[in-house]
Coordinates of C-alpha atoms and ligand atoms in Angstrom, one line a residue:
X222 CA 138.3 142.2 229.3
X223 CA 139.0 145.3 227.2
X224 CA 141.1 145.8 224.2
X225 CA 142.8 148.9 225.4
X226 CA 144.9 149.4 228.5
X227 CA 143.4 150.6 231.8
X228 CA 145.3 153.9 231.6
X229 CA 143.6 154.7 228.2
X230 CA 140.2 154.1 229.8
X231 CA 141.2 156.2 232.8
X232 CA 142.2 159.1 230.5
X233 CA 138.9 158.7 228.6
X234 CA 136.9 158.7 231.9
X235 CA 138.7 161.8 233.0
X236 CA 137.9 163.8 229.9
X237 CA 134.4 162.3 229.3
X238 CA 132.4 165.3 230.4
X239 CA 134.5 167.7 228.3
X240 CA 134.4 165.4 225.3
X241 CA 130.6 165.1 225.5
X242 CA 130.3 168.9 225.8
X243 CA 132.6 169.3 222.8
X244 CA 130.5 167.0 220.6
X245 CA 127.3 168.6 221.6
X246 CA 128.7 172.1 220.9
X247 CA 130.2 171.0 217.5
X248 CA 126.9 169.5 216.5
X249 CA 125.0 172.6 217.5
X250 CA 127.3 175.0 215.6
X251 CA 127.3 172.7 212.5
X252 CA 123.5 172.9 212.5
X253 CA 123.2 176.7 213.3
X254 CA 126.3 178.9 212.9
X255 CA 127.1 180.5 216.3
X256 CA 126.2 184.2 216.9
X257 CA 129.1 184.1 219.3
X258 CA 131.4 181.3 220.4
X259 CA 132.9 181.8 223.9
X260 CA 133.8 178.2 224.5
X261 CA 137.4 177.0 223.8
X262 CA 140.4 179.5 223.5
X263 CA 140.3 179.5 219.7
X264 CA 140.9 182.5 217.4
X265 CA 137.9 184.2 216.0
X266 CA 139.8 186.7 213.9
X267 CA 142.5 186.3 211.2
X268 CA 146.0 185.5 212.6
X269 CA 148.5 188.2 213.5
X270 CA 150.2 189.4 210.3
X271 CA 153.6 189.2 211.9
X272 CA 153.0 185.6 212.8
X273 CA 152.0 184.7 209.2
X274 CA 155.0 186.6 207.9
X275 CA 157.4 184.8 210.2
X276 CA 156.0 181.4 209.3
X277 CA 156.2 182.0 205.6
X278 CA 159.8 183.3 205.9
X279 CA 161.0 180.4 208.0
X280 CA 159.2 177.7 206.0
X281 CA 161.5 178.5 203.1
X282 CA 164.5 176.1 203.4
X283 CA 167.9 177.8 203.4
X284 CA 170.1 174.7 203.9
X285 CA 169.8 171.0 203.2
X286 CA 169.1 170.2 206.8
X287 CA 166.4 172.8 207.3
X288 CA 163.8 170.1 208.0
X289 CA 166.1 167.5 209.6
X290 CA 165.3 166.1 213.0
X291 CA 165.5 168.9 215.6
X292 CA 165.9 168.7 219.3
X293 CA 167.0 171.3 221.8
X294 CA 168.9 173.4 219.3
X295 CA 171.5 175.8 220.5
X296 CA 170.1 178.9 218.9
X297 CA 166.5 178.8 220.2
X298 CA 167.6 177.5 223.7
X299 CA 170.2 180.3 224.0
X300 CA 167.6 182.8 222.9
X301 CA 165.0 181.6 225.4
X302 CA 167.5 181.4 228.2
X303 CA 168.1 185.1 227.6
X304 CA 164.4 186.0 227.4
X305 CA 163.6 184.1 230.5
X306 CA 166.5 185.5 232.5
X307 CA 165.3 189.0 231.7
X308 CA 161.7 188.3 232.3
X309 CA 161.9 186.2 235.5
X310 CA 165.2 187.5 236.9
X311 CA 167.0 184.2 237.2
X312 CA 170.2 183.1 235.4
X313 CA 168.9 180.5 233.0
X314 CA 171.4 178.6 230.9
X315 CA 170.5 177.2 227.4
X316 CA 170.6 173.7 229.0
X317 CA 167.8 174.6 231.3
X318 CA 165.4 174.9 228.3
X319 CA 163.6 172.0 226.6
X320 CA 161.7 173.0 223.5
X321 CA 158.4 171.3 223.4
X322 CA 155.1 171.0 221.5
X323 CA 153.4 173.8 223.5
X324 CA 152.6 173.8 227.1
X325 CA 150.9 170.4 226.7
X326 CA 154.3 169.0 225.6
X327 CA 156.1 170.6 228.5
X328 CA 153.5 169.3 231.0
X329 CA 153.8 165.8 229.5
X330 CA 157.6 166.1 229.9
X331 CA 157.4 167.1 233.5
X332 CA 155.1 164.2 234.2
X333 CA 157.4 161.7 232.5
X334 CA 160.4 163.3 234.2
X335 CA 159.0 163.3 237.8
X336 CA 156.2 160.8 238.3
X337 CA 156.4 157.2 239.4
X338 CA 153.3 155.1 238.6
X339 CA 150.7 155.6 241.4
X340 CA 152.1 159.0 242.4
X341 CA 149.7 161.8 243.2
X342 CA 149.6 165.3 241.6
X343 CA 147.6 168.1 243.2
X344 CA 145.7 170.3 240.8
X345 CA 143.5 173.3 241.3
X346 CA 139.7 173.0 241.4
X347 CA 138.2 174.6 239.4
X348 CA 141.1 174.1 236.9
X349 CA 142.1 173.1 233.5
X350 CA 140.5 169.8 232.5
X351 CA 143.5 168.2 230.7
X352 CA 145.7 167.5 233.8
X353 CA 143.5 164.6 234.7
X354 CA 143.7 162.7 231.4
X355 CA 147.5 163.4 231.1
X356 CA 148.0 162.1 234.6
X357 CA 145.9 159.0 233.9
X358 CA 148.1 158.3 230.8
X359 CA 151.1 158.6 233.1
X360 CA 149.5 156.0 235.5
X361 CA 149.4 158.7 238.1
X362 CA 146.5 160.1 240.1
X363 CA 145.0 163.6 239.9
X364 CA 144.1 165.1 243.3
X365 CA 141.9 168.2 242.7
X366 CA 142.1 170.6 245.6
X367 CA 139.6 173.5 245.8
X368 CA 140.8 177.0 245.6
X369 CA 139.4 179.5 248.2
X370 CA 135.8 179.9 247.3
X371 CA 135.6 183.7 247.1
X372 CA 138.9 185.1 245.6
X373 CA 140.2 181.8 244.2
X374 CA 143.4 182.1 246.1
X375 CA 145.5 179.1 246.9
X376 CA 144.0 177.4 250.0
X377 CA 147.1 176.2 251.9
X378 CA 145.1 174.3 254.5
X379 CA 143.4 172.4 251.8
X380 CA 146.7 171.7 250.0
X381 CA 148.3 170.6 253.3
X382 CA 145.4 168.3 254.0
X383 CA 145.6 166.7 250.5
X384 CA 149.3 165.9 250.7
X385 CA 150.2 162.2 251.3
X386 CA 153.4 160.2 251.0
X387 CA 152.6 159.7 247.3
X388 CA 152.3 163.4 246.5
X389 CA 155.0 164.3 244.0
X390 CA 153.8 167.5 242.2
X391 CA 151.6 170.5 243.0
X392 CA 150.4 172.2 239.9
X393 CA 150.2 176.0 240.2
X394 CA 148.4 177.7 237.3
X395 CA 148.9 181.5 237.4
X396 CA 147.3 183.4 235.7
X397 CA 144.6 180.8 236.4
X398 CA 142.2 179.2 233.9
X399 CA 139.3 179.6 234.4
X400 CA 139.2 182.4 237.1
X401 CA 141.9 184.7 235.8
X402 CA 143.5 184.9 239.3
X403 CA 147.2 185.8 239.6
X404 CA 148.9 184.6 242.8
X405 CA 150.9 187.1 244.8
X406 CA 154.5 186.6 245.7
X407 CA 153.5 186.3 249.4
X408 CA 150.9 183.5 248.6
X409 CA 153.6 181.6 246.6
X410 CA 156.1 182.1 249.4
X411 CA 153.7 180.6 251.9
X412 CA 153.1 177.6 249.5
X413 CA 156.9 177.2 249.1
X414 CA 157.3 177.1 252.9
X415 CA 154.6 174.5 253.2
X416 CA 156.1 172.3 250.5
X417 CA 159.6 172.6 252.0
X418 CA 158.2 171.4 255.4
X419 CA 156.2 168.6 253.9
X420 CA 159.0 167.4 251.6
X421 CA 161.4 167.3 254.6
X422 CA 158.7 165.5 256.8
X423 CA 158.2 162.8 254.1
X424 CA 161.8 162.5 253.0
X425 CA 160.6 162.9 249.4
X426 CA 160.7 166.1 247.3
X427 CA 157.4 167.6 246.3
X428 CA 157.8 169.6 243.1
X429 CA 155.8 172.5 241.7
X430 CA 154.8 172.5 238.1
X431 CA 154.2 176.1 237.3
X432 CA 151.8 176.1 234.4
X433 CA 152.3 179.6 233.0
X434 CA 150.9 179.7 229.4
X435 CA 149.0 182.9 230.3
X436 CA 151.9 184.6 232.0
X437 CA 152.0 187.6 229.6
X438 CA 148.3 188.1 229.4
X439 CA 147.7 190.3 232.3
X440 CA 145.5 193.4 233.0
X441 CA 145.5 196.5 235.2
X442 CA 149.4 196.4 235.5
X443 CA 149.2 193.4 237.8
X444 CA 152.6 191.9 238.4
X445 CA 153.5 188.3 237.9
X446 CA 155.7 186.1 240.1
X447 CA 156.6 182.6 239.0
X448 CA 156.7 180.1 241.8
X449 CA 160.2 179.3 240.5
X450 CA 161.4 182.6 242.1
X451 CA 160.5 181.3 245.6
X452 CA 160.8 177.5 245.2
X453 CA 163.8 176.0 243.4
X454 CA 162.1 172.6 242.9
X455 CA 159.9 174.1 240.2
X456 CA 159.5 173.4 236.5
X457 CA 157.9 176.0 234.3
X458 CA 155.8 175.1 231.3
X459 CA 155.0 177.8 228.7
X460 CA 153.3 178.0 225.4
X461 CA 153.2 180.6 222.6
X462 CA 149.7 179.4 221.7
X463 CA 148.0 181.9 224.0
X464 CA 149.9 185.1 223.5
X465 CA 149.8 184.5 219.7
X466 CA 146.3 183.1 219.8
X467 CA 147.4 180.3 217.6
X468 CA 147.1 177.0 219.6
X469 CA 147.3 175.0 216.4
X470 CA 151.0 176.0 216.2
X471 CA 152.6 173.7 218.8
X472 CA 155.5 175.8 220.3
X473 CA 156.5 176.0 224.0
X474 CA 159.1 174.9 226.5
X475 CA 159.8 173.4 229.8
X476 CA 162.3 175.4 232.0
X477 CA 164.5 173.9 234.7
X478 CA 165.3 176.1 237.7
X479 CA 168.8 177.6 237.8
X480 CA 168.4 177.6 241.5
X481 CA 168.1 173.9 241.9
X482 CA 170.9 172.1 243.8
X483 CA 173.6 171.7 241.0
X484 CA 173.4 167.8 241.0
X485 CA 169.7 167.8 240.5
X486 CA 169.8 170.6 237.9
X487 CA 172.4 168.6 235.9
X488 CA 170.4 165.4 236.2
X489 CA 167.3 167.0 234.7
X490 CA 169.3 168.7 232.0
X491 CA 170.9 165.4 231.1
X492 CA 167.5 163.6 230.9
X493 CA 165.9 166.3 228.7
X494 CA 166.6 164.7 225.4
X495 CA 165.7 161.1 226.4
X496 CA 162.4 162.2 227.9
X497 CA 161.5 164.2 224.8
X498 CA 162.4 161.4 222.5
X499 CA 160.5 158.8 224.6
X500 CA 157.5 161.1 224.6
X501 CA 157.2 160.8 220.8
X502 CA 159.8 163.4 219.8
X503 CA 158.2 166.1 221.8
X504 CA 159.9 169.0 219.9
X505 CA 158.2 171.8 217.9
X506 CA 158.4 171.5 214.1
X507 CA 161.5 173.0 212.6
X508 CA 160.0 176.3 211.1
X509 CA 158.7 177.2 214.5
X510 CA 162.1 176.9 216.0
X511 CA 163.7 179.2 213.4
X512 CA 160.8 181.6 213.8
X513 CA 161.0 181.8 217.6
X514 CA 162.9 185.2 217.8
X515 CA 160.3 186.8 215.4
X516 CA 157.4 185.2 217.3
X517 CA 158.7 186.4 220.6
X518 CA 158.0 190.0 219.4
X519 CA 154.4 189.2 218.5
X520 CA 151.4 189.5 220.8
X521 CA 147.6 189.6 220.6
X522 CA 146.2 193.1 221.5
X523 CA 146.0 192.8 225.3
X524 CA 144.5 196.3 225.6
X525 CA 141.6 195.2 223.4
X526 CA 141.2 192.1 225.5
X527 CA 141.0 194.2 228.6
X528 CA 138.4 196.5 227.0
X529 CA 136.3 193.5 226.1
X530 CA 136.6 192.1 229.6
X531 CA 135.4 195.5 231.0
X532 CA 132.5 195.7 228.5
X533 CA 131.3 192.2 229.3
X534 CA 131.7 192.6 233.0
X535 CA 129.9 195.9 233.0
X536 CA 127.0 194.6 231.0
X537 CA 126.7 191.3 232.9
X538 CA 126.8 193.1 236.3
X539 CA 123.8 195.2 235.4
X540 CA 121.7 192.1 234.8
X541 CA 122.7 190.6 238.1
X542 CA 125.5 188.2 237.0
X543 CA 128.1 187.5 239.7
X544 CA 131.4 187.3 237.8
X545 CA 135.0 187.4 238.9
X546 CA 137.2 190.2 237.6
X547 CA 140.1 188.4 236.0
X548 CA 143.6 189.8 236.4
X549 CA 144.8 187.8 233.5
X550 CA 144.0 185.1 230.8
X551 CA 141.2 185.5 228.4
X552 CA 138.4 184.0 230.5
X553 CA 135.6 185.3 232.6
X554 CA 134.3 183.0 235.4
X555 CA 131.1 183.4 237.3
X556 CA 127.8 182.1 238.7
X557 CA 125.3 180.8 236.2
X558 CA 121.9 182.5 236.7
X559 CA 119.7 179.9 238.4
X560 CA 122.8 178.0 239.6
X561 CA 122.6 175.2 237.0
X562 CA 125.3 175.9 234.4
X563 CA 124.3 173.1 232.1
X564 CA 120.7 174.3 231.7
X565 CA 122.0 177.9 231.4
X566 CA 124.5 177.0 228.7
X567 CA 121.9 175.1 226.8
X568 CA 119.5 178.0 227.0
X569 CA 122.2 180.3 225.6
X570 CA 123.1 177.8 222.9
X571 CA 119.5 177.9 221.7
X572 CA 120.1 181.6 221.2
X573 CA 123.3 180.9 219.3
X574 CA 125.7 181.8 222.1
X575 CA 128.1 179.2 223.3
X576 CA 129.8 179.3 226.7
X577 CA 131.4 176.5 228.8
X578 CA 129.2 175.1 231.5
X579 CA 131.0 174.6 234.9
X580 CA 130.2 170.9 234.7
X581 CA 133.4 170.6 232.6
X582 CA 135.4 172.1 235.5
X583 CA 133.6 170.0 238.1
X584 CA 131.9 173.2 239.3
X585 CA 128.3 172.8 238.0
X586 CA 127.0 176.1 239.4
X587 CA 129.5 178.3 237.5
X588 CA 130.3 179.0 233.8
X589 CA 133.2 180.3 231.7
X590 CA 133.2 182.8 228.9
X591 CA 136.3 182.8 226.6
X592 CA 136.9 186.3 225.4
X593 CA 138.8 185.4 222.2
X594 CA 135.9 186.9 220.3
X595 CA 135.8 190.2 218.4
X596 CA 133.8 193.3 219.6
X597 CA 131.0 192.6 217.2
X598 CA 130.5 189.2 218.6
X599 CA 130.4 190.5 222.1
X600 CA 127.8 193.2 221.2
X601 CA 125.7 190.6 219.4
X602 CA 125.7 188.3 222.3
X603 CA 124.8 190.7 225.1
X604 CA 121.0 190.7 224.5
X605 CA 121.0 186.9 224.9
X606 CA 122.9 187.2 228.2
X607 CA 120.4 189.7 229.3
X608 CA 117.4 187.5 228.4
X609 CA 119.0 184.3 229.8
X610 CA 119.4 186.1 233.2
X611 CA 115.7 187.1 233.2
X612 CA 114.5 183.6 232.6
X613 CA 116.7 181.2 234.6
X614 CA 115.3 177.8 233.9
Ligands
PLP276 C1 146.0 176.1 232.1 C2 146.5 175.6 230.8 N1 147.6 174.9 230.7 C3 148.1 174.4 229.6 C4 147.4 174.6 228.4 C5 147.9 174.0 227.1 O1 148.4 175.0 226.2 P1 148.9 174.7 224.8 O2 147.6 174.1 224.0 O3 149.2 176.0 224.2 O4 149.9 173.7 224.8 C6 146.2 175.3 228.4 C7 145.4 175.4 227.1 O5 144.2 175.7 227.2 C8 145.7 175.8 229.6 O6 144.6 176.5 229.7

């Protein structure tokens, strides 16, 4: 007999490894300040001046209802429909947009909108560790399906093999956390064909949730295709937390496809408000909504990020590290020297360098470096990476 509901325990079980890592890391940095912190995607430099300016400006009330309850307000939804139509080349209407508390809020909304209790949701492995607890909270089941082991492409055979009559959503995360992979239009087209076939076979629609918070963080001129462009039964979630490197400001959206059959599009549009309200008023705080057009113009320095990626990859390669070359995101993913990421991460932590062991991604041989660090931090950390590679424990 437990006090809390089974879904609360299931969510806790799902996030337990990450939570344990988080507490160990917090205790370590409380004791000895980090030389370099490459763990979670948090800012290590002062926020963008344009972001601060916009927040200050829009926090100042101009009308009596400035801080009234807000939902899918006409101005920001119209603005975003225009932005998305230009960026993704589809004719979004304001009613296709739901303003949410970041990508988290949009993912939660998609789960509430689409999942019956007991439904299954396919997620990438390795992949972001919060799908599992969120699915558990929705009384649904996470089905991790491995990406291709070398290039981390979508493995269509593996996805086909994992689909059952309970499969309702396939999460596509491109650019992908933690590998930085961006899926080609051809790969997404092949997935779309598979899901069309499987949906028809089972008489039940399988949706794609396109988790795109890193959509604008791309390197080397690599193009981005949203799965929505090739599969109408797609919902997009987006967050400004990555491009502004300000995840403590909860601003994002869920987008409904303009290419859905009209009756289904209208149904989802109609349900937007009720689902957001039922999910604890899942709408960004009012100043963020007013600031949206200003924030849309702001971005972290992607050229600097690309430079840091190259600096780190070059240095690590010379010491024998086998890393992937990310096409996007701010992560580097690779094999831990010695093949035991927990031991490797602890060794680095003793040297004041904090990385994420692959154990938190269910890939214990690998590790992740988050490059939201400044140049000085990267330079300070390199000798420790060199030494840790020499003495794999
Ligand atoms: C793949 C992925 N999806 C969604 C999110 C959630 O983004 P936000 O916290 O901005 O809502 C994250 C954040 O780390 C992520 O990495």
